[in-house]
Amino acid sequence: DPDMPFVPSIPEDQFILVEEGDPAVIPCRTSDPEAQVTLVNSLDKPVHALYDTKQGFIGNFPAGSYTCKTMVKGVEFKSDEFLIYIIRATSQLPVEIEALKTVYKTGETIVVTCVVFDNEVVNLQWNYPGKVKEKGLIKLDDIKVPSQKLVYTLTIPEASVKDTGDYECTARHATKEVKENKKVAITVHDKGFVHLEPQFSPLEAVNLHEVKNFVVDVQ
């Protein structure tokens, strides 16, 4: 099609996520397989890369904006703009789960954190007793210094006995079929309790200078 030498791209194709060190495909394809295509960066400078008419330009590109150009009967045409994002990711998915404490009283706030290391883009899901009622508040902190980690915090305000159970986070790799899940058991009591069992009588006699121990079992 001389009026549309570049095959239209869908928005999803214009944002390209690439792991560090991996090649990427900039999918500007032409309707004429014989067309001469040039790839340029955001400074309009040519970028040298392998071109495949069925895929587009293939290579290791720095993060940034790229556009393809071609000439049809002396008229220059430009493709849509393609944005490459370089993400930090490992083939493994190190995940840790942590709870400030595992035993709560009714009315207290449950806090559980799930930390994903060395990966910038993951899909993470929580499973917990109050999920059906959407009781939990989820916050994400993306920490890059001194090392990359994603900290997901699940907060359950005004906990009740019904919030007792397993709290599980499942992380899925953004580009690979890798997943990891961790869980912690949380118990919520109706009220706090302390049981004291003294190992002595209500009244004790002690001789002068005598050393005597008074023992209390606390549960």
Coordinates of N, CA, C and O in Angstrom, one line a residue, residues 4-188:
M4 N 0.3 3.7 2.8 CA 0.6 3.3 4.1 C 1.7 2.2 4.1 O 1.4 1.0 4.2
P5 N 2.9 2.6 3.9 CA 4.0 1.7 3.7 C 4.3 0.9 5.0 O 4.8 -0.3 4.9
F6 N 3.9 1.4 6.2 CA 4.2 0.7 7.4 C 2.9 0.1 7.9 O 1.8 0.7 8.0
V7 N 2.9 -1.2 8.3 CA 1.7 -1.9 8.8 C 1.4 -1.2 10.1 O 2.2 -1.0 11.0
P8 N 0.1 -0.8 10.3 CA -0.3 -0.1 11.6 C 0.0 -1.0 12.8 O -0.2 -2.2 12.7
S9 N 0.5 -0.4 13.9 CA 0.8 -1.2 15.1 C -0.2 -0.9 16.2 O -0.8 0.2 16.2
I10 N -0.4 -1.9 17.0 CA -1.4 -1.7 18.1 C -0.6 -1.1 19.3 O 0.6 -1.2 19.3
P11 N -1.3 -0.4 20.1 CA -0.6 0.3 21.3 C 0.3 -0.6 22.1 O 1.4 -0.2 22.5
E12 N -0.1 -1.9 22.3 CA 0.7 -2.8 23.0 C 2.1 -3.1 22.4 O 3.0 -3.4 23.1
D13 N 2.2 -3.0 21.1 CA 3.4 -3.2 20.4 C 4.4 -2.1 20.5 O 5.6 -2.2 20.3
Q14 N 3.9 -0.9 20.9 CA 4.7 0.3 20.9 C 5.5 0.4 22.2 O 6.4 1.2 22.3
F15 N 5.2 -0.4 23.2 CA 5.9 -0.4 24.5 C 6.6 -1.7 24.6 O 5.9 -2.7 24.8
I16 N 7.9 -1.7 24.6 CA 8.7 -2.9 24.5 C 9.5 -3.1 25.8 O 10.4 -2.3 26.1
L17 N 9.2 -4.1 26.6 CA 9.9 -4.4 27.8 C 11.0 -5.4 27.5 O 10.7 -6.5 26.9
V18 N 12.2 -5.1 27.8 CA 13.3 -6.0 27.5 C 14.2 -6.2 28.8 O 14.5 -5.3 29.5
E19 N 14.6 -7.4 29.0 CA 15.4 -7.7 30.1 C 16.9 -7.3 29.8 O 17.3 -7.3 28.6
E20 N 17.6 -6.9 30.8 CA 19.0 -6.4 30.6 C 19.8 -7.5 29.8 O 19.8 -8.7 30.1
G21 N 20.4 -7.1 28.7 CA 21.3 -8.0 27.9 C 20.6 -8.8 26.9 O 21.2 -9.4 26.0
D22 N 19.2 -8.8 26.8 CA 18.5 -9.5 25.9 C 18.2 -8.7 24.6 O 18.0 -7.5 24.7
P23 N 18.2 -9.4 23.4 CA 17.8 -8.6 22.2 C 16.3 -8.3 22.2 O 15.5 -8.9 22.9
A24 N 16.0 -7.2 21.4 CA 14.6 -6.8 21.3 C 14.2 -6.7 19.8 O 15.1 -6.7 18.9
V25 N 12.9 -6.7 19.6 CA 12.4 -6.5 18.2 C 11.6 -5.2 18.2 O 10.6 -5.1 19.0
I26 N 12.0 -4.3 17.3 CA 11.2 -3.1 17.1 C 10.3 -3.4 15.9 O 10.8 -3.4 14.7
P27 N 9.0 -3.7 16.1 CA 8.1 -4.3 15.1 C 7.6 -3.3 14.0 O 6.3 -3.2 13.8
C28 N 8.4 -2.6 13.3 CA 7.9 -1.8 12.2 C 8.1 -2.6 10.9 O 9.2 -2.8 10.4
R29 N 7.0 -3.1 10.5 CA 6.9 -3.9 9.3 C 6.4 -3.1 8.1 O 5.5 -2.3 8.3
T30 N 6.8 -3.4 6.9 CA 6.4 -2.7 5.7 C 5.4 -3.5 4.9 O 5.5 -4.8 4.9
S31 N 4.5 -2.8 4.2 CA 3.6 -3.5 3.3 C 4.3 -3.9 2.0 O 3.8 -4.8 1.2
D32 N 5.5 -3.4 1.7 CA 6.3 -3.7 0.6 C 7.5 -4.4 1.1 O 8.4 -3.7 1.7
P33 N 7.7 -5.7 0.9 CA 8.9 -6.4 1.4 C 10.2 -5.9 0.8 O 11.3 -6.2 1.4
E34 N 10.1 -5.2 -0.3 CA 11.4 -4.7 -0.9 C 11.7 -3.3 -0.4 O 12.7 -2.7 -0.8
A35 N 10.9 -2.7 0.4 CA 11.2 -1.3 0.9 C 12.5 -1.3 1.7 O 12.8 -2.2 2.4
Q36 N 13.2 -0.1 1.5 CA 14.4 0.1 2.3 C 14.0 0.9 3.5 O 13.4 2.0 3.5
V37 N 14.3 0.3 4.7 CA 13.9 0.9 6.0 C 15.1 1.3 6.8 O 16.1 0.6 6.9
T38 N 14.9 2.5 7.4 CA 16.0 3.0 8.3 C 15.4 3.2 9.7 O 14.3 3.6 9.9
L39 N 16.2 2.8 10.7 CA 15.8 3.0 12.1 C 16.6 4.2 12.7 O 17.8 4.3 12.5
V40 N 15.8 5.1 13.3 CA 16.5 6.2 13.9 C 16.1 6.3 15.4 O 15.0 5.9 15.8
N41 N 16.9 6.9 16.2 CA 16.6 7.1 17.6 C 16.0 8.5 17.9 O 15.6 9.2 16.9
S42 N 15.8 8.9 19.1 CA 15.1 10.1 19.5 C 15.9 11.3 19.0 O 15.3 12.4 18.9
L43 N 17.2 11.2 18.7 CA 17.9 12.3 18.2 C 17.9 12.3 16.6 O 18.7 13.1 16.0
D44 N 17.1 11.5 16.0 CA 17.0 11.3 14.6 C 18.3 10.8 14.0 O 18.6 11.1 12.8
K45 N 19.1 10.1 14.8 CA 20.3 9.5 14.2 C 20.1 8.0 13.9 O 19.4 7.3 14.6
P46 N 20.6 7.6 12.7 CA 20.4 6.2 12.3 C 21.0 5.2 13.3 O 22.1 5.4 13.9
V47 N 20.3 4.1 13.5 CA 20.7 3.0 14.3 C 20.9 1.8 13.5 O 20.0 1.4 12.8
H48 N 22.1 1.2 13.5 CA 22.3 0.0 12.7 C 21.9 -1.3 13.4 O 22.2 -1.5 14.6
A49 N 21.0 -2.0 12.7 CA 20.5 -3.3 13.3 C 20.0 -4.1 12.1 O 19.7 -3.7 11.0
L50 N 19.8 -5.4 12.4 CA 19.3 -6.4 11.4 C 17.8 -6.1 11.2 O 17.1 -6.0 12.1
Y51 N 17.4 -6.1 9.9 CA 16.0 -5.9 9.6 C 15.4 -7.1 9.0 O 15.9 -7.7 8.0
D52 N 14.3 -7.5 9.5 CA 13.5 -8.6 9.0 C 12.1 -8.1 8.6 O 11.4 -7.6 9.4
T53 N 11.8 -8.3 7.3 CA 10.5 -7.7 6.8 C 9.3 -8.2 7.6 O 8.2 -7.6 7.6
K54 N 9.4 -9.4 8.1 CA 8.2 -10.0 8.8 C 8.2 -9.7 10.3 O 7.2 -10.0 11.0
Q55 N 9.3 -9.2 10.8 CA 9.4 -8.9 12.3 C 9.7 -7.4 12.5 O 9.0 -6.8 13.3
G56 N 10.7 -6.9 11.9 CA 11.1 -5.5 12.2 C 12.6 -5.6 12.5 O 13.3 -6.5 12.0
F57 N 13.1 -4.5 13.2 CA 14.5 -4.5 13.5 C 14.8 -5.3 14.8 O 14.1 -5.3 15.8
I58 N 15.9 -6.1 14.7 CA 16.3 -7.0 15.8 C 17.7 -6.6 16.3 O 18.6 -6.4 15.5
G59 N 17.8 -6.4 17.6 CA 19.2 -6.1 18.1 C 19.1 -5.8 19.6 O 18.1 -5.8 20.2
N60 N 20.3 -5.4 20.1 CA 20.4 -5.0 21.5 C 20.3 -3.5 21.5 O 21.3 -2.8 21.2
F61 N 19.2 -2.9 21.9 CA 19.0 -1.5 21.9 C 19.0 -0.9 23.3 O 18.5 -1.5 24.2
P62 N 19.6 0.3 23.4 CA 19.5 1.0 24.7 C 18.1 1.5 24.9 O 17.3 1.6 23.9
A63 N 17.7 1.7 26.1 CA 16.4 2.2 26.4 C 16.2 3.6 25.7 O 17.1 4.4 25.6
G64 N 14.9 3.8 25.2 CA 14.7 5.1 24.6 C 13.6 5.0 23.5 O 12.9 4.0 23.4
S65 N 13.5 6.0 22.7 CA 12.5 6.1 21.7 C 13.1 5.8 20.3 O 14.2 6.3 20.0
Y66 N 12.3 5.1 19.5 CA 12.8 4.7 18.1 C 11.7 4.9 17.1 O 10.5 4.6 17.4
T67 N 12.1 5.3 15.9 CA 11.1 5.4 14.8 C 11.7 4.8 13.5 O 13.0 4.9 13.3
C68 N 10.9 4.3 12.7 CA 11.4 3.7 11.4 C 11.0 4.7 10.3 O 9.9 5.3 10.3
K69 N 11.8 4.7 9.2 CA 11.6 5.6 8.1 C 11.7 4.8 6.8 O 12.5 3.9 6.7
T70 N 11.0 5.2 5.8 CA 11.1 4.6 4.4 C 10.7 5.6 3.4 O 10.0 6.6 3.7
M71 N 11.1 5.4 2.2 CA 10.8 6.3 1.1 C 9.9 5.6 0.1 O 10.2 4.4 -0.3
V72 N 8.8 6.2 -0.4 CA 8.0 5.7 -1.4 C 7.8 6.8 -2.5 O 7.2 7.8 -2.2
K73 N 8.4 6.5 -3.7 CA 8.3 7.5 -4.8 C 8.7 8.9 -4.3 O 8.1 9.9 -4.6
G74 N 9.8 8.9 -3.6 CA 10.4 10.2 -3.2 C 9.8 10.8 -2.0 O 10.2 11.9 -1.6
V75 N 8.8 10.2 -1.4 CA 8.1 10.7 -0.2 C 8.5 9.9 1.0 O 8.5 8.7 1.0
E76 N 8.9 10.6 2.0 CA 9.4 9.9 3.3 C 8.2 9.6 4.2 O 7.3 10.5 4.4
F77 N 8.1 8.4 4.7 CA 7.1 8.0 5.6 C 7.8 7.6 6.9 O 8.8 7.0 6.9
K78 N 7.1 7.9 8.1 CA 7.6 7.5 9.4 C 6.6 6.5 10.0 O 5.4 6.6 9.8
S79 N 7.2 5.6 10.7 CA 6.3 4.6 11.5 C 5.9 5.3 12.8 O 6.2 6.4 13.1
D80 N 5.1 4.5 13.5 CA 4.7 4.9 14.9 C 6.0 5.0 15.7 O 7.0 4.4 15.4
E81 N 6.0 5.6 16.9 CA 7.1 5.7 17.8 C 7.1 4.4 18.7 O 6.0 4.0 19.1
F82 N 8.3 3.8 18.8 CA 8.4 2.7 19.7 C 9.3 3.0 20.9 O 10.3 3.6 20.7
L83 N 8.8 2.6 22.1 CA 9.5 3.0 23.3 C 10.1 1.7 23.9 O 9.3 0.7 24.2
I84 N 11.4 1.6 24.1 CA 12.0 0.5 24.7 C 12.4 0.8 26.2 O 13.0 1.8 26.5
Y85 N 11.9 -0.1 27.1 CA 12.2 0.0 28.5 C 13.1 -1.2 28.9 O 12.8 -2.4 28.6
I86 N 14.3 -1.0 29.5 CA 15.1 -2.0 30.0 C 14.8 -2.3 31.4 O 14.8 -1.5 32.3
I87 N 14.5 -3.6 31.7 CA 14.1 -4.0 33.0 C 15.2 -4.9 33.6 O 15.8 -5.7 32.9
R88 N 15.4 -4.8 34.9 CA 16.3 -5.7 35.6 C 15.5 -6.9 36.1 O 14.5 -6.8 36.8
A89 N 16.0 -8.1 35.7 CA 15.3 -9.3 36.0 C 16.3 -10.5 36.1 O 17.3 -10.5 35.4
T90 N 16.0 -11.4 36.9 CA 16.8 -12.6 37.0 C 16.0 -13.8 36.6 O 14.7 -13.7 36.7
S91 N 16.6 -14.9 36.2 CA 15.9 -16.1 35.8 C 15.2 -16.7 37.0 O 14.2 -17.3 36.9
Q92 N 15.8 -16.5 38.2 CA 15.2 -17.0 39.5 C 14.3 -15.8 40.0 O 14.4 -14.7 39.6
L93 N 13.5 -16.2 41.0 CA 12.6 -15.2 41.6 C 12.7 -15.3 43.1 O 11.8 -15.9 43.8
P94 N 13.7 -14.6 43.7 CA 13.8 -14.7 45.1 C 12.7 -13.9 45.8 O 12.6 -12.7 45.5
V95 N 12.0 -14.5 46.7 CA 10.9 -13.9 47.4 C 11.0 -14.3 48.9 O 11.3 -15.4 49.3
E96 N 10.7 -13.3 49.7 CA 10.6 -13.5 51.2 C 9.3 -12.9 51.7 O 8.9 -11.8 51.2
I97 N 8.7 -13.5 52.7 CA 7.5 -13.0 53.4 C 7.8 -12.8 54.8 O 8.6 -13.6 55.4
E98 N 7.3 -11.7 55.4 CA 7.6 -11.4 56.8 C 6.4 -10.8 57.4 O 5.7 -9.9 56.8
A99 N 6.1 -11.2 58.7 CA 5.0 -10.6 59.5 C 5.7 -10.0 60.7 O 6.5 -10.6 61.3
L100 N 5.2 -8.8 61.1 CA 5.8 -8.1 62.3 C 5.6 -9.0 63.5 O 6.4 -9.1 64.4
K101 N 4.4 -9.7 63.5 CA 4.1 -10.7 64.5 C 3.1 -11.7 64.0 O 2.4 -11.3 63.0
T102 N 2.9 -12.8 64.6 CA 2.0 -13.8 64.0 C 0.8 -14.0 64.9 O -0.1 -14.8 64.5
V103 N 0.8 -13.4 66.1 CA -0.4 -13.5 67.0 C -0.9 -12.1 67.3 O -0.1 -11.2 67.7
Y104 N -2.2 -11.9 67.0 CA -2.8 -10.6 67.2 C -4.1 -10.7 68.1 O -4.6 -11.8 68.3
K105 N -4.5 -9.5 68.6 CA -5.8 -9.4 69.3 C -6.8 -8.8 68.4 O -6.4 -8.0 67.5
T106 N -8.1 -9.0 68.6 CA -9.1 -8.3 67.9 C -9.0 -6.8 68.0 O -8.7 -6.3 69.0
G107 N -9.1 -6.2 66.8 CA -9.0 -4.7 66.8 C -7.6 -4.2 66.4 O -7.4 -3.1 66.0
E108 N -6.6 -5.1 66.4 CA -5.2 -4.7 66.1 C -5.1 -4.7 64.5 O -6.0 -5.2 63.8
T109 N -4.0 -4.1 64.0 CA -3.8 -4.1 62.6 C -2.7 -5.1 62.2 O -1.6 -5.1 62.7
I110 N -3.1 -6.0 61.3 CA -2.2 -7.0 60.8 C -1.3 -6.4 59.7 O -1.9 -5.8 58.8
V111 N 0.0 -6.6 59.7 CA 0.9 -6.1 58.7 C 1.8 -7.3 58.2 O 2.5 -7.9 59.0
V112 N 1.7 -7.6 56.9 CA 2.5 -8.6 56.3 C 3.2 -8.0 55.1 O 2.6 -7.4 54.3
T113 N 4.5 -8.3 54.9 CA 5.2 -7.8 53.8 C 5.8 -9.0 52.9 O 6.2 -10.0 53.5
C114 N 5.8 -8.8 51.6 CA 6.3 -9.7 50.7 C 7.4 -9.0 49.8 O 7.0 -8.0 49.2
V115 N 8.6 -9.5 49.8 CA 9.7 -8.8 49.1 C 10.2 -9.6 48.0 O 10.5 -10.8 48.2
V116 N 10.3 -9.0 46.8 CA 10.8 -9.6 45.6 C 12.2 -9.0 45.3 O 12.2 -7.7 45.1
F117 N 13.2 -9.8 45.2 CA 14.6 -9.2 45.0 C 15.0 -9.3 43.5 O 14.7 -10.3 42.8
D118 N 15.8 -8.3 43.1 CA 16.5 -8.3 41.8 C 15.6 -8.4 40.6 O 16.0 -8.8 39.5
N119 N 14.3 -8.1 40.7 CA 13.4 -8.0 39.6 C 12.6 -6.8 39.6 O 12.0 -6.5 40.7
E120 N 12.5 -6.1 38.5 CA 11.8 -4.8 38.5 C 10.3 -4.9 38.2 O 9.5 -4.1 38.6
V121 N 10.0 -5.9 37.4 CA 8.6 -6.1 36.9 C 8.1 -7.5 37.2 O 8.6 -8.5 36.6
V122 N 7.2 -7.6 38.2 CA 6.6 -8.9 38.5 C 5.1 -8.8 38.7 O 4.6 -7.7 38.9
N123 N 4.4 -9.8 38.6 CA 2.9 -9.8 38.9 C 2.8 -10.5 40.3 O 3.3 -11.7 40.4
L124 N 2.2 -9.8 41.2 CA 2.1 -10.4 42.6 C 0.7 -10.4 43.0 O 0.0 -9.4 42.9
Q125 N 0.3 -11.6 43.6 CA -1.1 -11.7 44.1 C -1.0 -12.1 45.6 O -0.2 -12.9 46.0
W126 N -2.0 -11.6 46.3 CA -2.1 -12.0 47.7 C -3.3 -13.0 47.9 O -4.3 -12.8 47.2
N127 N -3.2 -13.9 48.8 CA -4.3 -14.8 49.2 C -4.3 -14.7 50.7 O -3.3 -15.0 51.3
Y128 N -5.5 -14.4 51.3 CA -5.6 -14.3 52.7 C -7.1 -14.4 53.1 O -8.0 -14.3 52.2
P129 N -7.4 -14.7 54.4 CA -8.8 -15.0 54.7 C -9.8 -13.9 54.4 O -10.9 -14.1 54.0
G130 N -9.4 -12.6 54.4 CA -10.3 -11.5 54.2 C -10.3 -11.0 52.7 O -10.9 -10.0 52.4
K131 N -9.7 -11.8 51.8 CA -9.6 -11.3 50.4 C -10.9 -11.1 49.7 O -11.2 -10.2 49.0
V132 N -11.9 -12.1 50.0 CA -13.2 -12.0 49.3 C -13.9 -10.7 49.7 O -14.6 -10.1 48.8
K133 N -13.7 -10.2 50.9 CA -14.3 -8.9 51.3 C -13.4 -7.7 51.0 O -13.7 -6.6 51.4
E134 N -12.3 -8.0 50.3 CA -11.3 -6.9 50.0 C -11.0 -6.1 51.2 O -10.9 -4.9 51.1
K135 N -10.7 -6.8 52.2 CA -10.4 -6.1 53.5 C -9.0 -5.5 53.6 O -8.7 -4.6 54.3
G136 N -8.1 -6.1 52.8 CA -6.7 -5.7 52.8 C -6.3 -4.5 52.0 O -6.9 -4.2 51.0
L137 N -5.4 -3.7 52.5 CA -4.8 -2.5 51.8 C -3.4 -2.9 51.3 O -2.6 -3.4 52.2
I138 N -3.2 -2.7 50.0 CA -1.9 -3.2 49.5 C -1.1 -2.0 49.0 O -1.6 -1.1 48.3
K139 N 0.2 -1.9 49.4 CA 1.1 -0.8 49.0 C 2.3 -1.4 48.4 O 2.8 -2.5 48.9
L140 N 2.9 -0.7 47.4 CA 4.1 -1.2 46.8 C 5.2 -0.1 46.9 O 4.9 1.0 46.5
D141 N 6.4 -0.5 47.3 CA 7.5 0.4 47.4 C 8.6 -0.2 46.5 O 9.0 -1.4 46.7
D142 N 9.0 0.5 45.4 CA 10.0 0.1 44.5 C 11.4 0.7 44.9 O 11.6 1.9 44.7
I143 N 12.2 -0.1 45.5 CA 13.5 0.3 46.1 C 14.6 -0.1 45.1 O 14.7 -1.3 44.8
K144 N 15.4 0.9 44.7 CA 16.5 0.6 43.8 C 17.9 0.7 44.4 O 18.9 0.2 43.8
V145 N 18.0 1.4 45.5 CA 19.3 1.6 46.1 C 19.3 1.0 47.6 O 18.3 1.3 48.3
P146 N 20.3 0.2 48.1 CA 21.5 -0.2 47.4 C 21.3 -1.3 46.4 O 22.2 -1.6 45.6
S147 N 20.1 -2.0 46.4 CA 19.9 -3.1 45.5 C 18.4 -3.0 45.1 O 17.6 -2.4 45.8
Q148 N 18.0 -3.7 44.0 CA 16.7 -3.7 43.5 C 15.8 -4.6 44.3 O 16.1 -5.8 44.5
K149 N 14.7 -4.1 44.9 CA 13.7 -4.9 45.5 C 12.3 -4.3 45.5 O 12.2 -3.0 45.6
L150 N 11.3 -5.1 45.3 CA 9.9 -4.6 45.4 C 9.3 -5.1 46.7 O 9.3 -6.3 47.0
V151 N 8.8 -4.1 47.5 CA 8.3 -4.4 48.8 C 6.8 -4.2 48.7 O 6.3 -3.1 48.6
Y152 N 6.0 -5.3 48.8 CA 4.6 -5.3 48.8 C 4.1 -5.4 50.3 O 4.5 -6.4 50.9
T153 N 3.3 -4.5 50.7 CA 2.8 -4.5 52.1 C 1.3 -4.7 52.2 O 0.6 -3.9 51.5
L154 N 0.9 -5.7 52.8 CA -0.5 -6.0 53.0 C -0.9 -5.6 54.4 O -0.3 -6.1 55.4
T155 N -1.9 -4.7 54.6 CA -2.4 -4.2 55.9 C -3.8 -4.6 56.1 O -4.7 -4.3 55.2
I156 N -4.1 -5.2 57.2 CA -5.5 -5.6 57.6 C -5.9 -4.8 58.8 O -5.5 -5.1 59.9
P157 N -6.7 -3.6 58.7 CA -7.0 -2.9 59.8 C -8.2 -3.5 60.6 O -9.0 -4.3 60.0
E158 N -8.3 -3.3 61.9 CA -9.4 -3.8 62.7 C -9.5 -5.3 62.6 O -10.6 -5.8 62.2
A159 N -8.5 -6.0 62.9 CA -8.5 -7.5 62.7 C -9.6 -8.1 63.6 O -9.8 -7.7 64.7
S160 N -10.1 -9.2 63.1 CA -11.1 -10.0 63.9 C -10.6 -11.5 63.9 O -9.7 -11.9 63.1
V161 N -11.3 -12.3 64.6 CA -10.9 -13.7 64.7 C -11.0 -14.4 63.3 O -10.3 -15.3 63.0
K162 N -11.9 -13.8 62.5 CA -12.1 -14.4 61.1 C -10.9 -14.1 60.2 O -10.8 -14.7 59.1
D163 N -10.0 -13.3 60.6 CA -8.8 -13.0 59.9 C -7.7 -14.0 60.2 O -6.5 -13.9 59.6
T164 N -8.0 -15.0 61.0 CA -7.0 -16.0 61.3 C -6.8 -16.9 60.1 O -7.8 -17.3 59.4
G165 N -5.6 -17.3 59.8 CA -5.4 -18.2 58.6 C -4.0 -18.0 58.0 O -3.2 -17.3 58.5
D166 N -3.9 -18.5 56.8 CA -2.6 -18.4 56.0 C -2.7 -17.1 55.2 O -3.6 -16.8 54.5
Y167 N -1.6 -16.4 55.2 CA -1.4 -15.2 54.4 C -0.3 -15.6 53.4 O 0.9 -15.9 53.7
E168 N -0.7 -15.6 52.1 CA 0.2 -16.1 51.0 C 0.4 -15.1 49.9 O -0.6 -14.5 49.4
C169 N 1.7 -14.9 49.5 CA 1.9 -14.0 48.3 C 2.5 -14.9 47.2 O 3.4 -15.8 47.5
T170 N 2.1 -14.7 46.0 CA 2.6 -15.4 44.8 C 3.1 -14.5 43.8 O 2.3 -13.6 43.3
A171 N 4.4 -14.6 43.5 CA 5.0 -13.7 42.5 C 5.2 -14.4 41.2 O 5.7 -15.6 41.2
R172 N 4.9 -13.8 40.1 CA 5.1 -14.4 38.8 C 6.0 -13.5 38.0 O 5.9 -12.3 37.9
H173 N 7.0 -14.1 37.3 CA 8.0 -13.4 36.5 C 7.2 -12.8 35.3 O 6.3 -13.3 34.7
A174 N 7.7 -11.5 34.9 CA 7.0 -10.8 33.9 C 7.2 -11.4 32.5 O 6.4 -11.3 31.6
T175 N 8.4 -12.0 32.3 CA 8.6 -12.5 30.9 C 8.9 -14.0 30.8 O 8.9 -14.6 29.7
K176 N 9.1 -14.7 32.0 CA 9.3 -16.1 32.0 C 8.2 -16.8 32.8 O 7.6 -16.3 33.6
E177 N 8.1 -18.1 32.5 CA 7.1 -18.9 33.2 C 7.7 -19.4 34.5 O 7.9 -20.6 34.8
V178 N 7.9 -18.4 35.4 CA 8.5 -18.7 36.7 C 7.6 -18.1 37.7 O 7.2 -16.9 37.6
K179 N 7.3 -18.8 38.8 CA 6.6 -18.2 39.9 C 7.1 -18.8 41.2 O 7.7 -19.8 41.3
E180 N 6.9 -18.0 42.3 CA 7.3 -18.4 43.6 C 6.3 -17.9 44.6 O 5.7 -16.8 44.5
N181 N 6.0 -18.7 45.6 CA 5.0 -18.3 46.6 C 5.5 -18.6 48.0 O 6.2 -19.6 48.2
K182 N 5.2 -17.7 48.9 CA 5.6 -17.9 50.3 C 4.3 -17.6 51.2 O 3.4 -16.8 50.8
K183 N 4.3 -18.2 52.4 CA 3.1 -17.9 53.2 C 3.5 -18.0 54.7 O 4.5 -18.5 55.1
V184 N 2.7 -17.3 55.5 CA 2.9 -17.3 56.9 C 1.5 -17.4 57.6 O 0.5 -16.9 57.1
A185 N 1.5 -18.1 58.7 CA 0.2 -18.3 59.4 C 0.0 -17.2 60.5 O 0.9 -16.9 61.3
I186 N -1.2 -16.6 60.5 CA -1.5 -15.5 61.4 C -2.7 -16.0 62.3 O -3.7 -16.6 61.8
T187 N -2.6 -15.7 63.6 CA -3.7 -16.1 64.5 C -4.2 -14.8 65.2 O -3.4 -14.0 65.6
V188 N -5.5 -14.7 65.2 CA -6.2 -13.5 65.9 C -7.0 -14.0 67.0 O -7.9 -14.8 66.8

